[in-house]
mmCIF file with all atom_site columns, C-alpha atoms and ligand atoms in Angstrom:
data_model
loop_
_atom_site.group_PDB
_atom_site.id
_atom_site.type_symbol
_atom_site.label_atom_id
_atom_site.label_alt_id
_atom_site.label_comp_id
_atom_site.label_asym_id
_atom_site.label_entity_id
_atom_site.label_seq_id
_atom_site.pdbx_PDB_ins_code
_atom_site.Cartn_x
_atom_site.Cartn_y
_atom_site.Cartn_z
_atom_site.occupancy
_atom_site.B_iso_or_equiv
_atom_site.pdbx_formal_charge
_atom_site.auth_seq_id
_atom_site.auth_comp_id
_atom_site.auth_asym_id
_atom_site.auth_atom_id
_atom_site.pdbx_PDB_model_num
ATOM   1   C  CA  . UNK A 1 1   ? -142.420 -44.222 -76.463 1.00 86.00 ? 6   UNK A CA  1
ATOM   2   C  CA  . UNK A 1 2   ? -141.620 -46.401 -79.182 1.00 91.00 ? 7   UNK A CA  1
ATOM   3   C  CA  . UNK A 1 3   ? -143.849 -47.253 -82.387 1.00 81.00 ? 8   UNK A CA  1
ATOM   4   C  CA  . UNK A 1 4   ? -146.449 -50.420 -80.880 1.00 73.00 ? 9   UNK A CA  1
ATOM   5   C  CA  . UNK A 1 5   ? -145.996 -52.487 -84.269 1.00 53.00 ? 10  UNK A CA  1
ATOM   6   C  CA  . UNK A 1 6   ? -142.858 -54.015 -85.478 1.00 48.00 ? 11  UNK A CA  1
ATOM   7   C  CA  . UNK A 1 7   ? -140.763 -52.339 -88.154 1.00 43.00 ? 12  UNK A CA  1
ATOM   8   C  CA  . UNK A 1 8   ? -142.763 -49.951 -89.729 1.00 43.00 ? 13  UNK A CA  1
ATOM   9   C  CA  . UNK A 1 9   ? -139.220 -47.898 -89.416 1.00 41.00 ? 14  UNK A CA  1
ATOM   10  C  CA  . UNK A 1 10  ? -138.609 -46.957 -93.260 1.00 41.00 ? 15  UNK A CA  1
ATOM   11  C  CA  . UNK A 1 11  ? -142.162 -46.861 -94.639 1.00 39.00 ? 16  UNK A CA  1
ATOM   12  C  CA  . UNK A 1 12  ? -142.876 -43.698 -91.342 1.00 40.00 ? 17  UNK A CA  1
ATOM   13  C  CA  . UNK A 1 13  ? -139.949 -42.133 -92.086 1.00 39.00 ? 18  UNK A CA  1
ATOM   14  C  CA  . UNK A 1 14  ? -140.025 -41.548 -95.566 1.00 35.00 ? 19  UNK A CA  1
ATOM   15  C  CA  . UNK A 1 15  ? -143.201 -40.872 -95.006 1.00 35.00 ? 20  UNK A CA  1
ATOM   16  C  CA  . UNK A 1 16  ? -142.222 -37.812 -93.078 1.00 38.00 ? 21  UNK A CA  1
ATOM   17  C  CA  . UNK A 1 17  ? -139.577 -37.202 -95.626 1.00 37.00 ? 22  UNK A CA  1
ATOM   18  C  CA  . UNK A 1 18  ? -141.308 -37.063 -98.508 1.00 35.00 ? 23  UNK A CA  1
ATOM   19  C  CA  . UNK A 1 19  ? -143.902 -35.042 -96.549 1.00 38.00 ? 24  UNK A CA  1
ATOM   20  C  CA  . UNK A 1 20  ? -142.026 -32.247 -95.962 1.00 38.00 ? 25  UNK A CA  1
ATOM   21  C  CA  . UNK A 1 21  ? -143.600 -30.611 -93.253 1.00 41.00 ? 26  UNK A CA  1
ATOM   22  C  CA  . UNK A 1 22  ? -143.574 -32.536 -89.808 1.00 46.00 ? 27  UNK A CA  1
ATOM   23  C  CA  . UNK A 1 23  ? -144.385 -28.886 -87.947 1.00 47.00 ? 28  UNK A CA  1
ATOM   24  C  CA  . UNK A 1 24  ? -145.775 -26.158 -90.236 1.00 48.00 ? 29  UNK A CA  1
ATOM   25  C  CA  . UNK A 1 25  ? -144.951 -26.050 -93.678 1.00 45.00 ? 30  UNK A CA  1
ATOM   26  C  CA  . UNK A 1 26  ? -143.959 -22.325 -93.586 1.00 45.00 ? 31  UNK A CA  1
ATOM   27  C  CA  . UNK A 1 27  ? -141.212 -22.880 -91.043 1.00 47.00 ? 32  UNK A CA  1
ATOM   28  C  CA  . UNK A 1 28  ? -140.250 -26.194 -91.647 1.00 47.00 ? 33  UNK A CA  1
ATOM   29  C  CA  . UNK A 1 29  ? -138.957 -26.097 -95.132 1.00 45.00 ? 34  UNK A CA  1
ATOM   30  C  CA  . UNK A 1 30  ? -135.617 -23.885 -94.170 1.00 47.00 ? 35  UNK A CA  1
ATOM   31  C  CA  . UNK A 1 31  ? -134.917 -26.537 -91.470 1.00 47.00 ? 36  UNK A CA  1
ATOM   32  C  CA  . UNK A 1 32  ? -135.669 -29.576 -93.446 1.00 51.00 ? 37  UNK A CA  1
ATOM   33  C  CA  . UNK A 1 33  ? -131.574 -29.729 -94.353 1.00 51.00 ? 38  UNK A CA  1
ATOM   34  C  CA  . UNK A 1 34  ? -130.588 -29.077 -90.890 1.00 70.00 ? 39  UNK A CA  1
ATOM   35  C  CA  . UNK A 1 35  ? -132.881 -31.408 -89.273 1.00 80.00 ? 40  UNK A CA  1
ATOM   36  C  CA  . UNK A 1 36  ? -131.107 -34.260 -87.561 1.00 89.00 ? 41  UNK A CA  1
ATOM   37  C  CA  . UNK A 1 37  ? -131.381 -37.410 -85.589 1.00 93.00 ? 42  UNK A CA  1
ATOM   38  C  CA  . UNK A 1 38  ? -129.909 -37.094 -81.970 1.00 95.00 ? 43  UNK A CA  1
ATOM   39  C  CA  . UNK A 1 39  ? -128.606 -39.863 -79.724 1.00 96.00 ? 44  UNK A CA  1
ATOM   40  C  CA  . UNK A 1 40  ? -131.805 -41.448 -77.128 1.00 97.00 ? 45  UNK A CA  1
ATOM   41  C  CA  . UNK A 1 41  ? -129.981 -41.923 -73.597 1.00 97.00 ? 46  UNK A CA  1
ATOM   42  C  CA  . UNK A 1 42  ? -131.113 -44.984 -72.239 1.00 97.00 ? 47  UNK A CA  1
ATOM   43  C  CA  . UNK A 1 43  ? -131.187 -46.883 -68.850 1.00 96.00 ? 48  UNK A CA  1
ATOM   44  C  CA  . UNK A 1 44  ? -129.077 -46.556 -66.527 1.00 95.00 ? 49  UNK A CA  1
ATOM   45  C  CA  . UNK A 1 45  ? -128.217 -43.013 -67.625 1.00 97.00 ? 50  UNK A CA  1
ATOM   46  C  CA  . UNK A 1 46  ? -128.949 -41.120 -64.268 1.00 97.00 ? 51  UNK A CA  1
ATOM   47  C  CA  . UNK A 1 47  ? -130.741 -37.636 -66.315 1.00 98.00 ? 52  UNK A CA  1
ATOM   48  C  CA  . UNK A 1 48  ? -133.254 -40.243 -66.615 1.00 98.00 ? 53  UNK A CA  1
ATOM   49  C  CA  . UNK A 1 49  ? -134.050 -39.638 -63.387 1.00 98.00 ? 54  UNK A CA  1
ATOM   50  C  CA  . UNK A 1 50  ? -133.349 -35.858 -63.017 1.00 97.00 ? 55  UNK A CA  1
ATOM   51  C  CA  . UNK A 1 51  ? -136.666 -33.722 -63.010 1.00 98.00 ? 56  UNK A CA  1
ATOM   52  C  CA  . UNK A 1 52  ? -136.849 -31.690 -65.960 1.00 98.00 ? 57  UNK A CA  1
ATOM   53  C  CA  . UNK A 1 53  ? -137.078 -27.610 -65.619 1.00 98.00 ? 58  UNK A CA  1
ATOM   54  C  CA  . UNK A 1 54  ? -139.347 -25.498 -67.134 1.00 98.00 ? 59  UNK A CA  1
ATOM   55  C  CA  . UNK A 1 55  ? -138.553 -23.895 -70.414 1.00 98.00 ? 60  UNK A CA  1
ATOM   56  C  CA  . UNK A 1 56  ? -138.081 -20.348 -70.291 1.00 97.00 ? 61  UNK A CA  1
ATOM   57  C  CA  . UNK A 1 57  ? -137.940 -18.710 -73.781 1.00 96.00 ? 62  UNK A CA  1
ATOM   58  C  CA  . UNK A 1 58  ? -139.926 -19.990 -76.738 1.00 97.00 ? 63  UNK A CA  1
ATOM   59  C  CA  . UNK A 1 59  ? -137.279 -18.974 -79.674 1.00 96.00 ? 64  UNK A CA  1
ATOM   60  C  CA  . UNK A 1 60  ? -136.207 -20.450 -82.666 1.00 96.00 ? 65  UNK A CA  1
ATOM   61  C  CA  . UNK A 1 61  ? -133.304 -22.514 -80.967 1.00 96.00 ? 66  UNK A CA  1
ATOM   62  C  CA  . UNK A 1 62  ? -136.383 -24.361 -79.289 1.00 97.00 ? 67  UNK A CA  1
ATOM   63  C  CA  . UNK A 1 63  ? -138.341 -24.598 -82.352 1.00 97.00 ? 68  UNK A CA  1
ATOM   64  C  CA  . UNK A 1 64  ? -135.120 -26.428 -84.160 1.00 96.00 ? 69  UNK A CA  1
ATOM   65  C  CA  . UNK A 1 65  ? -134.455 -28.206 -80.505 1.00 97.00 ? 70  UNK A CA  1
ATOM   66  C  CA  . UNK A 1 66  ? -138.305 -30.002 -81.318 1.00 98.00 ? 71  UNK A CA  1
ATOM   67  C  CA  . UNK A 1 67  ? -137.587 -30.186 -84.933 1.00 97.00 ? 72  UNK A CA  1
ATOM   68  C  CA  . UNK A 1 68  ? -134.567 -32.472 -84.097 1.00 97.00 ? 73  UNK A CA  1
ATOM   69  C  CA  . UNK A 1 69  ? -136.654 -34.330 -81.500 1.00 98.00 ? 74  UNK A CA  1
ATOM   70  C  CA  . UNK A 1 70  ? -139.276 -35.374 -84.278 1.00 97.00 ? 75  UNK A CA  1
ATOM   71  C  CA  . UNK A 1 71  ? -136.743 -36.052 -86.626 1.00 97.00 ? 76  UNK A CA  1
ATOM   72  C  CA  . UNK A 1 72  ? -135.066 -38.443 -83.846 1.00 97.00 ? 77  UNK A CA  1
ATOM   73  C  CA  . UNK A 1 73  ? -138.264 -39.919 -82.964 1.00 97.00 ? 78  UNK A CA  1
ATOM   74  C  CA  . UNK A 1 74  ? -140.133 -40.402 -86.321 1.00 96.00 ? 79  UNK A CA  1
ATOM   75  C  CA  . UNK A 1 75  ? -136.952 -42.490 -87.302 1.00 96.00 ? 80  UNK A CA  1
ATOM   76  C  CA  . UNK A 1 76  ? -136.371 -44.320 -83.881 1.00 96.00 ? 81  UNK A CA  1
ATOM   77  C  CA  . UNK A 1 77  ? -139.489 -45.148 -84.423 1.00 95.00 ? 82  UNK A CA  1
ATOM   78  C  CA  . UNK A 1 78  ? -141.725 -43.892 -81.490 1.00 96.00 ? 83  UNK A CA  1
ATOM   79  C  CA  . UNK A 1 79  ? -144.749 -42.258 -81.274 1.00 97.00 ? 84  UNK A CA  1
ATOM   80  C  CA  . UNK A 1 80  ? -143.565 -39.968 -78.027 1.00 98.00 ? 85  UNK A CA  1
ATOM   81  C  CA  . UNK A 1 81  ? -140.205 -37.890 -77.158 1.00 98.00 ? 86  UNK A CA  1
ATOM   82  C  CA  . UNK A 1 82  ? -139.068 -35.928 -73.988 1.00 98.00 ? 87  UNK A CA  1
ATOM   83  C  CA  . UNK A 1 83  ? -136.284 -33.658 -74.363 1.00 98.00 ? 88  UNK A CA  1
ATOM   84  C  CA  . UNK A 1 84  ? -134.217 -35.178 -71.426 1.00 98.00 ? 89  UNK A CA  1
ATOM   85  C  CA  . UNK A 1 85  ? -134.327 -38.431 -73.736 1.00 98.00 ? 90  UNK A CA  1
ATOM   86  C  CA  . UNK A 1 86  ? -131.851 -37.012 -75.962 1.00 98.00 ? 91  UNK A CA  1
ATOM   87  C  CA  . UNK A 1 87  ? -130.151 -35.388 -72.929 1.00 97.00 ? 92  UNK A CA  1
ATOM   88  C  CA  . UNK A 1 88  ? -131.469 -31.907 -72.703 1.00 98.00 ? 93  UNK A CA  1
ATOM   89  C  CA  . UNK A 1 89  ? -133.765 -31.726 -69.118 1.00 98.00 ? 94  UNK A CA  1
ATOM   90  C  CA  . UNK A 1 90  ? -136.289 -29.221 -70.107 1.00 98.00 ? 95  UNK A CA  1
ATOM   91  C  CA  . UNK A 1 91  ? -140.289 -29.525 -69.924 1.00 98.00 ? 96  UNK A CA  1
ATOM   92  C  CA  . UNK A 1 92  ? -140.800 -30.429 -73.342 1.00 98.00 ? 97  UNK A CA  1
ATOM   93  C  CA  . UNK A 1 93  ? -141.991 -33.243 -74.807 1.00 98.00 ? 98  UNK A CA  1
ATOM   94  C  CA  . UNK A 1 94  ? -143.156 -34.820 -78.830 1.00 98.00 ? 99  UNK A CA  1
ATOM   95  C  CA  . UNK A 1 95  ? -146.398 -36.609 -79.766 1.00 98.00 ? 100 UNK A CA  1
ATOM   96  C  CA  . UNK A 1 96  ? -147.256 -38.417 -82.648 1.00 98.00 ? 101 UNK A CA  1
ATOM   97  C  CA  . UNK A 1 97  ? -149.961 -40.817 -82.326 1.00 97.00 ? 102 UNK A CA  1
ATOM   98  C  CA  . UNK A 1 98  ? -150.931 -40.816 -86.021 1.00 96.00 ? 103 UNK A CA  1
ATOM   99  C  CA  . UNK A 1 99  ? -151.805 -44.348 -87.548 1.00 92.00 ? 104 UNK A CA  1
ATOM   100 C  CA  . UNK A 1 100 ? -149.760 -45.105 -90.708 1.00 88.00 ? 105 UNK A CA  1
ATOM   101 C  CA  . UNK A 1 101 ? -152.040 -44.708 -93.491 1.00 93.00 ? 106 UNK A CA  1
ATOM   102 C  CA  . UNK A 1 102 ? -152.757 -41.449 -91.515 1.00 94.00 ? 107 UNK A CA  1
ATOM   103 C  CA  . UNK A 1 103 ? -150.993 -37.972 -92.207 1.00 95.00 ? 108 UNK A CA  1
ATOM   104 C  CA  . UNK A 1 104 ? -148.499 -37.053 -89.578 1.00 95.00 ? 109 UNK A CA  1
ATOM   105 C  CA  . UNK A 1 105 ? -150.091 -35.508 -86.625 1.00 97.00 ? 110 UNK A CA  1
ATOM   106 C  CA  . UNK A 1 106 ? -146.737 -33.998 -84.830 1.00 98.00 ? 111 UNK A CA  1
ATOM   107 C  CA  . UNK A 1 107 ? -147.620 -32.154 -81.330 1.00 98.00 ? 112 UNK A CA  1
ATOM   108 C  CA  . UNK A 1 108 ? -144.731 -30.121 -79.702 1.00 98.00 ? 113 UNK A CA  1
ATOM   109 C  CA  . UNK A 1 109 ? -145.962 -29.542 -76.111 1.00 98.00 ? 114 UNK A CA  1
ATOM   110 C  CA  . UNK A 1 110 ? -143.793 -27.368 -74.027 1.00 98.00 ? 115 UNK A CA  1
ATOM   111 C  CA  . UNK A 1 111 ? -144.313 -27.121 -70.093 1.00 98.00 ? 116 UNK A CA  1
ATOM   112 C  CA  . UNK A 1 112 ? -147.314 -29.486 -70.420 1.00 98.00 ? 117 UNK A CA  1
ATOM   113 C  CA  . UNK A 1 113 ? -149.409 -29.791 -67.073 1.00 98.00 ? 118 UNK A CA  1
ATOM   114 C  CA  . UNK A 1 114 ? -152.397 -32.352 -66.815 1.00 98.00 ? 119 UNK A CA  1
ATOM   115 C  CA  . UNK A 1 115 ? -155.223 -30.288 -65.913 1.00 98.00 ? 120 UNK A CA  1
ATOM   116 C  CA  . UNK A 1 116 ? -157.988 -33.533 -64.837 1.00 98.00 ? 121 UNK A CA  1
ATOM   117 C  CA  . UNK A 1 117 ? -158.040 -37.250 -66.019 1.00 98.00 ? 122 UNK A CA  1
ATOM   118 C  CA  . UNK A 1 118 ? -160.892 -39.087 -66.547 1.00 98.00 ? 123 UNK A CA  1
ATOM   119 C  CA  . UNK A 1 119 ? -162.087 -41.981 -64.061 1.00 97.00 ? 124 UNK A CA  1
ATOM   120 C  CA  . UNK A 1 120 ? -161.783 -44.686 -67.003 1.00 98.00 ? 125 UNK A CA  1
ATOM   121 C  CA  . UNK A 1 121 ? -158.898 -46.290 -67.248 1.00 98.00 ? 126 UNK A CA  1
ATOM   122 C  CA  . UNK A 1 122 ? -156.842 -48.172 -70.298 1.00 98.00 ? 127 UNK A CA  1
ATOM   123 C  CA  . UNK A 1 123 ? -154.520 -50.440 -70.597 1.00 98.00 ? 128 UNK A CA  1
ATOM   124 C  CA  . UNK A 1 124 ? -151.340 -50.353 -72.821 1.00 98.00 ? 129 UNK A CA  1
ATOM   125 C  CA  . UNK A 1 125 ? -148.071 -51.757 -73.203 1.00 98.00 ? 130 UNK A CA  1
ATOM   126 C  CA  . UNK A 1 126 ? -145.581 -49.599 -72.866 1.00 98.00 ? 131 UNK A CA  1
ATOM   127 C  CA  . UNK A 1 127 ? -142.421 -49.603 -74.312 1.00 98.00 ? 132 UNK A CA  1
ATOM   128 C  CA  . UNK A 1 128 ? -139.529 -46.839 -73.571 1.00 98.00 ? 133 UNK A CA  1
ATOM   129 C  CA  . UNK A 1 129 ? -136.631 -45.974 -76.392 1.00 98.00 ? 134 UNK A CA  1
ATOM   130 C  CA  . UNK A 1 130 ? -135.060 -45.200 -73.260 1.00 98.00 ? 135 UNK A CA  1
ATOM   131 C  CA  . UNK A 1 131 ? -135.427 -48.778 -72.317 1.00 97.00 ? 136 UNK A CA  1
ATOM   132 C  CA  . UNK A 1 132 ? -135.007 -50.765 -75.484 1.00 95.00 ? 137 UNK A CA  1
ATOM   133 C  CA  . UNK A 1 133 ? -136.736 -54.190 -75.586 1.00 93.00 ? 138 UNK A CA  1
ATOM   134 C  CA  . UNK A 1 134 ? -138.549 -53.983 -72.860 1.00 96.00 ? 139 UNK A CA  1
ATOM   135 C  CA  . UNK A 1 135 ? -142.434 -53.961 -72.520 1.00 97.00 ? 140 UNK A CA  1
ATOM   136 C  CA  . UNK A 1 136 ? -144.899 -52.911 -69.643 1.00 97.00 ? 141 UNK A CA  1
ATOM   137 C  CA  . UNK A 1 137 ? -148.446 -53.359 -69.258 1.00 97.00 ? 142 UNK A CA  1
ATOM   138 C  CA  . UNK A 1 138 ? -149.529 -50.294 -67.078 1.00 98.00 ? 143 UNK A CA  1
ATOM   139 C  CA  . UNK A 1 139 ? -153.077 -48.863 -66.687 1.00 98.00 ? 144 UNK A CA  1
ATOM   140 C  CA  . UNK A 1 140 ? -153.460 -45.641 -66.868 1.00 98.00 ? 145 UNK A CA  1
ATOM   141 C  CA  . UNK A 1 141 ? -156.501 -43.168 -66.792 1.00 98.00 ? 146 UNK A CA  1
ATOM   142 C  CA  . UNK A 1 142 ? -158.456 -42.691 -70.333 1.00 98.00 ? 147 UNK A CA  1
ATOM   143 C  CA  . UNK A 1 143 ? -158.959 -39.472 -70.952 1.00 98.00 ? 148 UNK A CA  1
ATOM   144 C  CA  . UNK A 1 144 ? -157.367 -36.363 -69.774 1.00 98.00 ? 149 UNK A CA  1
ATOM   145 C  CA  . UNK A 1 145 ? -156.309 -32.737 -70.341 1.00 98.00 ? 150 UNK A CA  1
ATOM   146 C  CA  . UNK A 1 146 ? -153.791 -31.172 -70.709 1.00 98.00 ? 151 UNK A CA  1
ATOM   147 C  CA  . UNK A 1 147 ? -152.743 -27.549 -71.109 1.00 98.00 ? 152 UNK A CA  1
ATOM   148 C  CA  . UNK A 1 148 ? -149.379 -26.397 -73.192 1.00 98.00 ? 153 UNK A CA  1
ATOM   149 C  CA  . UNK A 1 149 ? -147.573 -23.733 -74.785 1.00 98.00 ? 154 UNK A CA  1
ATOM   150 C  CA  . UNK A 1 150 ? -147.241 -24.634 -78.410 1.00 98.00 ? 155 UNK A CA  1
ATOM   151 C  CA  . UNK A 1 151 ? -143.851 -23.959 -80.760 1.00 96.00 ? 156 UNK A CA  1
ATOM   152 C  CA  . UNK A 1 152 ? -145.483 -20.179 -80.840 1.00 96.00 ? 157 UNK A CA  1
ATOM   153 C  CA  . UNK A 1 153 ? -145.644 -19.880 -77.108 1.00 97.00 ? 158 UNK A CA  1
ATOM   154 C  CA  . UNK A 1 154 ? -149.289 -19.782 -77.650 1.00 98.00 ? 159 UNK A CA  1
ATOM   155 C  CA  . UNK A 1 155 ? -151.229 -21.333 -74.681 1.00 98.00 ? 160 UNK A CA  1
ATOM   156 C  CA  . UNK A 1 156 ? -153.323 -24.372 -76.063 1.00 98.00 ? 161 UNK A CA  1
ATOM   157 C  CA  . UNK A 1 157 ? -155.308 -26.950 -74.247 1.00 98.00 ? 162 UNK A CA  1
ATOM   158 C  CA  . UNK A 1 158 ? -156.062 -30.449 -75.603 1.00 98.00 ? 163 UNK A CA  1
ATOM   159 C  CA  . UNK A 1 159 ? -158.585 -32.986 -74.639 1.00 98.00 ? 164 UNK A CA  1
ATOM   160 C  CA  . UNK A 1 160 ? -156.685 -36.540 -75.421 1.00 98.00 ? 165 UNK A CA  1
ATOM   161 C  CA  . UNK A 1 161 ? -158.276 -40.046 -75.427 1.00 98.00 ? 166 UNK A CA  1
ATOM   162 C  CA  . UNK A 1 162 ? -157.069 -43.354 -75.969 1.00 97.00 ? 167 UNK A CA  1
ATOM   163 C  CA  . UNK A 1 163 ? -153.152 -44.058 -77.139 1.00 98.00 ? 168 UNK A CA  1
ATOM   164 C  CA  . UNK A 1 164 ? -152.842 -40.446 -77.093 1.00 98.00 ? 169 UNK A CA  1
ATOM   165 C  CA  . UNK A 1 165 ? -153.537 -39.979 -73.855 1.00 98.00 ? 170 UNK A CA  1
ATOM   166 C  CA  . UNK A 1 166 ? -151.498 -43.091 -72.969 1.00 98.00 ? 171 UNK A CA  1
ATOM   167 C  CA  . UNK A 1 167 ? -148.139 -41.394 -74.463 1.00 98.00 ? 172 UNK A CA  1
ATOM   168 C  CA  . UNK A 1 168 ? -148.716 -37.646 -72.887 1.00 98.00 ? 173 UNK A CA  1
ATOM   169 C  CA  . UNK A 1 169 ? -149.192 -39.060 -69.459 1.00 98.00 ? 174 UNK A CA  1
ATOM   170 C  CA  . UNK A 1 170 ? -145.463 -41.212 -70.172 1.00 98.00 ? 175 UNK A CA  1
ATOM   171 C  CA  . UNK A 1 171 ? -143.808 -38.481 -71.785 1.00 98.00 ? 176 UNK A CA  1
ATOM   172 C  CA  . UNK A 1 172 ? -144.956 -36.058 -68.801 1.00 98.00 ? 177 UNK A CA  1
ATOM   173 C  CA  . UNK A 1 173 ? -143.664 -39.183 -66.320 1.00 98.00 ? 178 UNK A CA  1
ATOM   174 C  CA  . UNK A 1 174 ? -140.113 -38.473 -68.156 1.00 98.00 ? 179 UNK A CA  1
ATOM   175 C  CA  . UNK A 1 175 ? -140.376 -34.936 -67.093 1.00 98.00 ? 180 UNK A CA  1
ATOM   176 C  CA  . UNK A 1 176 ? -140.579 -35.833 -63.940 1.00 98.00 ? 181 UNK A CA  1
ATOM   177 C  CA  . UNK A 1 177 ? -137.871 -38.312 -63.876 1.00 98.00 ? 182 UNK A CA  1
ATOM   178 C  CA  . UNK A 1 178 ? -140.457 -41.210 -63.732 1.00 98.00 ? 183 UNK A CA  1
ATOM   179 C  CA  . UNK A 1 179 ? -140.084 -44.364 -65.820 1.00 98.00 ? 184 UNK A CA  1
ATOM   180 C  CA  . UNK A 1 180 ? -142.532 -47.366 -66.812 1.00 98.00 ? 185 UNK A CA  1
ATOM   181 C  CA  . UNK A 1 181 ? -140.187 -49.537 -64.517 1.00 98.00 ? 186 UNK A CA  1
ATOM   182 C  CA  . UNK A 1 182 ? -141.744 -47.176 -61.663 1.00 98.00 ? 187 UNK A CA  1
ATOM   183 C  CA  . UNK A 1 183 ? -144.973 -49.832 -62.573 1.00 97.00 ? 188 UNK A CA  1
ATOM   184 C  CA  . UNK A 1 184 ? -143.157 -52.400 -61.620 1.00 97.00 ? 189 UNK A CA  1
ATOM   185 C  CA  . UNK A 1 185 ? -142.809 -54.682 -58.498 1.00 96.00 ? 190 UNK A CA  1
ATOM   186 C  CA  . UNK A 1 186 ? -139.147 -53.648 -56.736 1.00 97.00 ? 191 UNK A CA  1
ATOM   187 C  CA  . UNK A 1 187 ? -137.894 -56.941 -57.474 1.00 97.00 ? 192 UNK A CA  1
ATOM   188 C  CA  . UNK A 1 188 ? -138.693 -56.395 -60.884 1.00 97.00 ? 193 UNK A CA  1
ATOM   189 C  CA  . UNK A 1 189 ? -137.732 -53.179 -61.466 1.00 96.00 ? 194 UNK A CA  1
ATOM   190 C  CA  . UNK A 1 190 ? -134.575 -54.269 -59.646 1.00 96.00 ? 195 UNK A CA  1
ATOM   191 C  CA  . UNK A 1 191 ? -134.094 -56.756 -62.167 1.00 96.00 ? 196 UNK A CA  1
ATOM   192 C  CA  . UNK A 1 192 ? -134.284 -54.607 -65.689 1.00 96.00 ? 197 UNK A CA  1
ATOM   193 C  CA  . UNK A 1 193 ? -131.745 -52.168 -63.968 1.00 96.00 ? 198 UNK A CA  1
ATOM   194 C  CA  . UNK A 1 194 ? -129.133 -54.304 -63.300 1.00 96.00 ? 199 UNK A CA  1
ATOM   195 C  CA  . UNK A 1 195 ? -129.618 -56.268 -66.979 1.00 95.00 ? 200 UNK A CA  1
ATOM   196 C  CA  . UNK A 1 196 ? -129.108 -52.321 -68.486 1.00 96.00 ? 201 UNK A CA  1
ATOM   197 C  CA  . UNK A 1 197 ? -126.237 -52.047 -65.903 1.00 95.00 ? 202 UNK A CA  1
ATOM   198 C  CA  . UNK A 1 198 ? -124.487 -54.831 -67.018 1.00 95.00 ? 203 UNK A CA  1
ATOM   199 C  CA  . UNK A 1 199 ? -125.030 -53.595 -70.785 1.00 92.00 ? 204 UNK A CA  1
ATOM   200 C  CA  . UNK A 1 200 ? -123.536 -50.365 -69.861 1.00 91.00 ? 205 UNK A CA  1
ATOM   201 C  CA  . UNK A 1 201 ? -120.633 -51.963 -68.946 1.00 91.00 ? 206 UNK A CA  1
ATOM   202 C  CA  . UNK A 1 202 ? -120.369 -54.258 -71.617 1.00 88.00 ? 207 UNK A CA  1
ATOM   203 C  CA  . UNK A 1 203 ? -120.940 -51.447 -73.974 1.00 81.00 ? 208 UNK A CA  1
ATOM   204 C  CA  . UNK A 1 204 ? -117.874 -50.041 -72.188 1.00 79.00 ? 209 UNK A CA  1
ATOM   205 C  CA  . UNK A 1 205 ? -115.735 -52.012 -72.643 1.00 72.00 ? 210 UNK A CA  1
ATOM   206 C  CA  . UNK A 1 206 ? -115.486 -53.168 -68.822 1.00 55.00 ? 211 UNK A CA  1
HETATM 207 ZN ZN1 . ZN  B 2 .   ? -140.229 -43.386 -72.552 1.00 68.14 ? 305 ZN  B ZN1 1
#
């Protein structure tokens, strides 16, 4: 999901940068060199679409695997990440909901499930660095929680409100192949595919 407010693009990621640490600062220091930025698949890519599997083994290749995805999504910028974004369909997803003037808050939640949702609901609009320029007003419940493995493989559970709670419940909706454009009307919806369609092609050279 990206960033809500224009162009803070630079000032976040230096601020990660010059940070250091996005994950913990014992481990993250030997991959700061090797940390990289990976390509975002967008519409009409069909893995979009493909349910995501469970990951299996918590090792180091993952840990670098969600390394790369913060890198990629601290400088996209977004404040949410699923693996299958940057083409890899796996239940794992990034969080960062942290305000600027904030310290990074990076979450790496692997084989999330939503354990209950609250009856309040919130509105946002959503935007998708899958779906680039386009925004969504959906409603979505409040409050919810969720359980996860952490980097570790440690089972963790989290109680999320407000925009936090907003991104998990997208980023688990790319796990399952879902997309904001799900909240729309068909004709809508209909409308936004064939615009990225057309892009695609263009982009193509067609
Ligand atoms: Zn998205």
């Amino acid at each position: 999901m990206p960033f809500g407010q224009p162009a803070p693009a630079s000032a976040r990621h230096v601020l990660v940068l010059t940070r250091g640490c996005p994950i913990d600062p014992k481990e993250a220091a030997p991959y700061l060199s090797s940390m990289a930025t990976l390509p975002i698949i967008t519409l009409p890519n069909p893995l979009l679409r493909k349910r995501s599997a469970p990951v299996e083994r918590i090792d180091a290749e993952l840990g670098k695997l969600a390394d790369d995805m913060l890198e990629t999504m601290y400088a996209a910028p977004g404040v949410g990440l699923a693996a299958v974004q940057i083409g890899v369909p796996r239940r794992l997803i990034v969080v960062d909901t942290a305000k600027d003037e904030e310290p990074p808050a990076p979450l790496v939640l692997v084989n999330p499930e939503i354990v209950s949702l609250g009856s309040d609901l919130r509105m946002h609009e959503e935007g998708c660095l899958s779906i680039p320029d386009e925004r969504i007003e959906i409603e979505r419940p409040a409050n919810l929680t969720v359980r996860y493995l952490d980097r570790n493989g440690k089972p963790q559970e989290l109680a999320a409100s407000g925009l936090l709670a907003t991104v998990i419940q997208h980023e688990i909706d790319h796990l399952n192949g879902k997309l904001i454009i799900d909240y729309l009307s068909r004709l809508k919806r209909d409308i936004v595919i064939r615009r990225f369609k057309k892009l695609a092609k263009v982009g193509a050279g067609a």
